[in-house]
Structures are given as C-alpha cells and as structure tokens.
Short mmCIF file of C-alpha atoms in Angstrom, two decimals:
data_model
loop_
_atom_site.label_atom_id
_atom_site.label_comp_id
_atom_site.label_asym_id
_atom_site.label_seq_id
_atom_site.Cartn_x
_atom_site.Cartn_y
_atom_site.Cartn_z
CA MET A 1 0.05 -0.22 -0.03
CA ARG A 2 1.54 3.33 -0.99
CA TRP A 3 1.69 6.26 1.39
CA ARG A 4 -0.04 9.69 0.11
CA ASN A 5 2.04 12.53 0.61
CA PRO A 6 -0.44 14.57 2.45
CA VAL A 7 1.81 18.09 1.77
CA LYS A 8 1.79 17.53 -2.05
CA GLY A 9 -2.30 17.03 -2.05
CA GLU A 10 -2.46 20.20 0.10
CA ARG A 11 -0.33 22.34 -2.36
CA LEU A 12 -2.00 21.21 -5.16
CA ARG A 13 -5.53 22.40 -3.77
CA ASP A 14 -4.19 25.34 -2.87
CA ARG A 15 -2.63 25.90 -6.35
CA GLN A 16 -6.03 24.87 -8.04
CA ALA A 17 -8.04 27.35 -5.99
CA ARG A 18 -5.70 29.93 -6.40
CA GLY A 19 -6.16 29.25 -10.13
CA SER A 20 -9.90 29.30 -10.48
CA VAL A 21 -9.50 32.69 -8.34
CA GLN A 22 -6.71 34.36 -10.69
CA SER A 23 -9.07 33.24 -13.23
CA GLN A 24 -11.85 34.70 -12.06
CA GLU A 25 -10.05 37.72 -11.22
CA VAL A 26 -9.00 38.21 -14.35
CA ARG A 27 -12.73 37.62 -16.12
CA GLU A 28 -13.94 40.28 -14.28
CA ARG A 29 -11.30 42.90 -15.17
CA TRP A 30 -12.16 42.25 -18.55
CA HIS A 31 -15.67 42.05 -17.56
CA ALA A 32 -15.38 45.55 -16.39
CA LEU A 33 -13.17 46.63 -19.44
CA SER A 34 -15.59 45.66 -21.86
CA GLU A 35 -17.90 47.93 -20.01
CA LYS A 36 -16.23 50.92 -19.89
CA PHE A 37 -16.09 50.48 -23.69
CA ASP A 38 -20.22 49.58 -24.47
CA ARG A 39 -20.32 52.82 -22.04
CA VAL A 40 -18.38 54.87 -24.28
CA LEU A 41 -18.79 52.90 -27.73
CA LEU A 42 -22.27 52.32 -28.23
CA PRO A 43 -23.24 55.64 -27.51
CA VAL A 44 -21.13 56.76 -30.11
CA ALA A 45 -21.97 54.15 -33.06
CA LEU A 46 -25.31 55.28 -32.76
CA GLY A 47 -24.74 58.76 -32.87
CA CYS A 48 -22.52 58.15 -35.74
CA LEU A 49 -25.31 56.01 -37.45
CA SER A 50 -28.22 58.93 -36.41
CA MET A 51 -26.29 61.30 -38.47
CA LEU A 52 -25.35 59.38 -41.21
CA VAL A 53 -29.28 58.80 -41.82
CA VAL A 54 -29.64 62.86 -41.20
CA VAL A 55 -27.19 63.86 -43.64
CA GLN A 56 -28.31 61.58 -46.52
CA ALA A 57 -31.97 62.63 -45.67
CA LEU A 58 -30.85 66.77 -46.23
CA THR A 59 -29.19 65.95 -49.29
CA ALA A 60 -32.05 64.21 -50.71
CA LEU A 61 -33.50 67.84 -50.90
CA PRO A 62 -32.50 69.86 -54.02
CA ALA A 63 -31.49 73.05 -52.40
CA VAL A 64 -29.15 71.59 -49.94
CA ARG A 65 -28.01 69.56 -52.62
CA ARG A 66 -26.97 72.21 -54.76
CA PHE A 67 -25.25 74.00 -51.71
CA VAL A 68 -22.92 70.99 -51.21
CA ASP A 69 -22.05 70.95 -54.60
CA ALA A 70 -21.43 74.23 -54.95
CA ARG A 71 -18.97 73.84 -51.84
CA SER A 72 -17.37 71.20 -52.90
CA ASN A 73 -16.41 72.60 -56.46
CA GLY A 74 -18.06 69.22 -58.43
CA TYR A 75 -20.74 68.58 -60.14
CA VAL A 76 -24.05 70.63 -59.40
CA GLN A 77 -27.07 68.40 -60.03
CA ILE A 78 -29.93 69.70 -62.25
CA ASN A 79 -33.35 69.28 -61.73
CA PRO A 80 -34.43 66.64 -64.21
CA GLN A 81 -36.69 68.18 -67.03
CA PRO A 82 -39.75 66.19 -68.28
CA ALA A 83 -38.76 64.53 -71.65
CA SER A 84 -39.40 66.17 -74.55
CA ALA A 85 -41.33 64.74 -77.50
CA ALA A 86 -38.64 62.76 -79.55
CA ALA A 87 -37.22 64.54 -82.43
CA PRO A 88 -38.03 62.88 -86.10
CA GLN A 89 -35.59 60.82 -86.73
CA GLN A 90 -34.50 60.68 -90.21
CA ALA A 91 -31.21 59.31 -91.83
CA VAL A 92 -29.51 59.73 -95.08
CA LEU A 93 -29.24 56.98 -97.23
CA HIS A 94 -26.49 56.74 -100.08
CA LEU A 95 -28.01 54.49 -103.13
CA TYR A 96 -24.98 52.29 -105.26
CA LEU A 97 -26.09 51.36 -108.61
CA ALA A 98 -24.44 48.70 -110.35
CA PRO A 99 -23.50 48.49 -113.28
CA ALA A 100 -21.93 51.51 -112.79
CA LYS A 101 -24.04 53.47 -115.82
CA PRO A 102 -26.27 56.17 -114.89
CA ARG A 103 -29.78 54.76 -115.87
CA PRO A 104 -32.39 57.68 -116.09
CA ASP A 105 -35.20 55.43 -116.47
CA LEU A 106 -34.85 53.92 -112.96
CA GLN A 107 -36.89 56.03 -110.41
CA VAL A 108 -36.47 55.72 -106.88
CA LEU A 109 -39.98 56.40 -105.40
CA VAL A 110 -40.23 57.32 -101.29
CA ASN A 111 -43.61 56.02 -99.95
CA GLY A 112 -44.96 55.75 -103.45
CA GLN A 113 -43.50 59.53 -104.47
CA VAL A 114 -40.96 59.90 -107.12
CA ARG A 115 -37.86 61.65 -105.47
CA THR A 116 -35.63 60.74 -107.96
CA THR A 117 -33.96 59.28 -111.13
CA PHE A 118 -30.60 57.50 -111.05
CA GLN A 119 -28.66 60.34 -113.66
CA THR A 120 -25.51 59.16 -111.93
CA VAL A 121 -24.20 55.86 -110.01
CA ASN A 122 -25.17 57.08 -106.81
CA LEU A 123 -27.62 59.38 -105.06
CA SER A 124 -28.54 59.98 -101.54
CA VAL A 125 -32.02 60.06 -100.46
CA VAL A 126 -33.30 61.49 -96.74
CA VAL A 127 -35.41 58.98 -95.23
CA HIS A 128 -37.95 59.53 -91.79
CA ALA A 129 -39.46 56.34 -89.67
CA GLY A 130 -41.37 54.21 -91.57
CA ASP A 131 -40.55 55.79 -95.03
CA VAL A 132 -40.24 52.93 -97.61
CA VAL A 133 -37.71 53.27 -101.07
CA GLN A 134 -38.77 51.71 -103.76
CA PHE A 135 -37.70 51.29 -107.41
CA ARG A 136 -39.21 51.30 -110.28
CA ALA A 137 -37.59 50.87 -114.06
CA SER A 138 -39.35 51.83 -117.19
CA GLU A 139 -36.95 50.08 -119.61
CA PRO A 140 -35.51 46.16 -119.82
CA GLY A 141 -32.12 45.72 -118.11
CA ALA A 142 -30.46 44.19 -114.80
CA ALA A 143 -29.83 46.82 -112.34
CA PHE A 144 -28.83 46.10 -108.73
CA VAL A 145 -28.81 49.23 -105.80
CA GLN A 146 -26.93 48.85 -102.97
CA VAL A 147 -27.62 50.53 -99.95
CA ASP A 148 -25.44 52.42 -97.42
CA HIS A 149 -25.75 55.00 -94.54
CA ASP A 150 -23.87 55.99 -91.46
CA ALA A 151 -26.75 56.69 -89.17
CA ALA A 152 -25.83 54.57 -86.43
CA ASN A 153 -29.60 54.93 -84.97
CA LEU A 154 -31.15 53.68 -88.30
CA LEU A 155 -32.02 49.50 -88.29
CA TRP A 156 -33.88 49.30 -91.91
CA PRO A 157 -32.27 49.39 -94.38
CA ALA A 158 -29.12 47.62 -93.47
CA PRO A 159 -25.79 48.97 -94.89
CA GLY A 160 -24.73 47.01 -97.73
CA GLN A 161 -28.44 45.53 -98.35
CA THR A 162 -28.92 45.14 -102.49
CA VAL A 163 -32.10 44.62 -104.28
CA GLU A 164 -32.43 43.82 -108.14
CA ILE A 165 -34.51 45.63 -110.64
CA GLU A 166 -35.28 42.94 -113.52
CA GLN A 167 -38.42 43.58 -115.29
CA PRO A 168 -40.28 46.99 -116.66
CA GLY A 169 -42.72 48.44 -114.49
CA VAL A 170 -42.24 46.46 -111.69
CA VAL A 171 -41.55 48.17 -108.52
CA VAL A 172 -38.59 46.57 -105.87
CA SER A 173 -38.96 48.02 -102.29
CA LEU A 174 -36.81 47.91 -99.49
CA PRO A 175 -37.68 47.98 -95.83
CA ALA A 176 -39.70 50.31 -94.12
CA ALA A 177 -36.74 53.01 -92.66
CA GLU A 178 -36.77 51.79 -88.68
CA PHE A 179 -34.82 53.58 -85.74
CA VAL A 180 -33.10 52.40 -82.82
CA PRO A 181 -36.00 53.75 -79.85
#
C-alpha cells in the first residue's frame, strides 16, 4: 500500500484554488473593461449612425444638394426636366447603282412618290421613320442598287443591303426605315 503525502495534496489543492481565483479575477477585469468600452462606444456608434441618416435625408433635398455641390467645386445636380417630344428621326441613305452606268429610266420612290432618278451611279435620299424606298424601271435591263448609310440609329434598311431590278414597271422595295428607339 502506498502512503500518500498529505503535503503534496494540499499544495495541489491550493494551486487549483488560486488558479480559479486568478482566472475569476481576470474575467472580472475583462468584464469591467468591456463594460467601460460599451458605455463609451455604443452611444458613439449610435450617434454616428443617426448622423449618417440625417445627412442622407438632408442631401436628398434639392436646395441642400446644390449648396453641397457648390461648396465642393464639383458637379452641380441639375433638376430633371420632363422629357420633350422626341425629335423626328431621319437618316440619309446613299444608293449605289450597278452596273456603274447612269439609268435615267430607273426611278427612286419614297412612300410611292417619285423623288429622283439615277442620272448618276450614286445618289442620296433622306428617309424618316416608316418611309419605304422603292425602285421602278421603265426600260428592260438588270440593275442592282446597294444601300449604305452612316446613321448609327438606323436599323433598316441595313448597310450593304442590295435589291435587284429586272423587269420594267415592277416596283421593288427596301424594308421600311426603322430606327433604334
């Protein structure tokens, strides 16, 4: 049988008791420190948040926004104006004739009305939204008309589109002029 040393056992118990007392003291110190921070930082954080909300609400007012913009030497917000009626959309179509010989008998019609004839191998026609460009020959002979334009907002007729006119009296049409909305 082993004899237990009562001195060693008491020291161990004392050490454990002191350790729990020390850890309790450390916990209490940290708790007191965190309470001090909470007492200071929580009102500061709430104050910053409420100030942010107030400033955002104030800058939504047009007069305050203009004042702030003027002081910052930056962009000054302009009051939005109601949208005005859209300007009429128009484009210039450049028409090229092939074979490259003038054809005064070949008429160019816009919405059924004669606009011009191919006195030269190329000509220009102004079109508006919905206009239909048509071609009518009065003499036999094949002809090709190619379309070109530099209007970024014109969808149809497309650049490079070609129509063939073969028989006299027959009207050949390009698609109606359509613009990007």
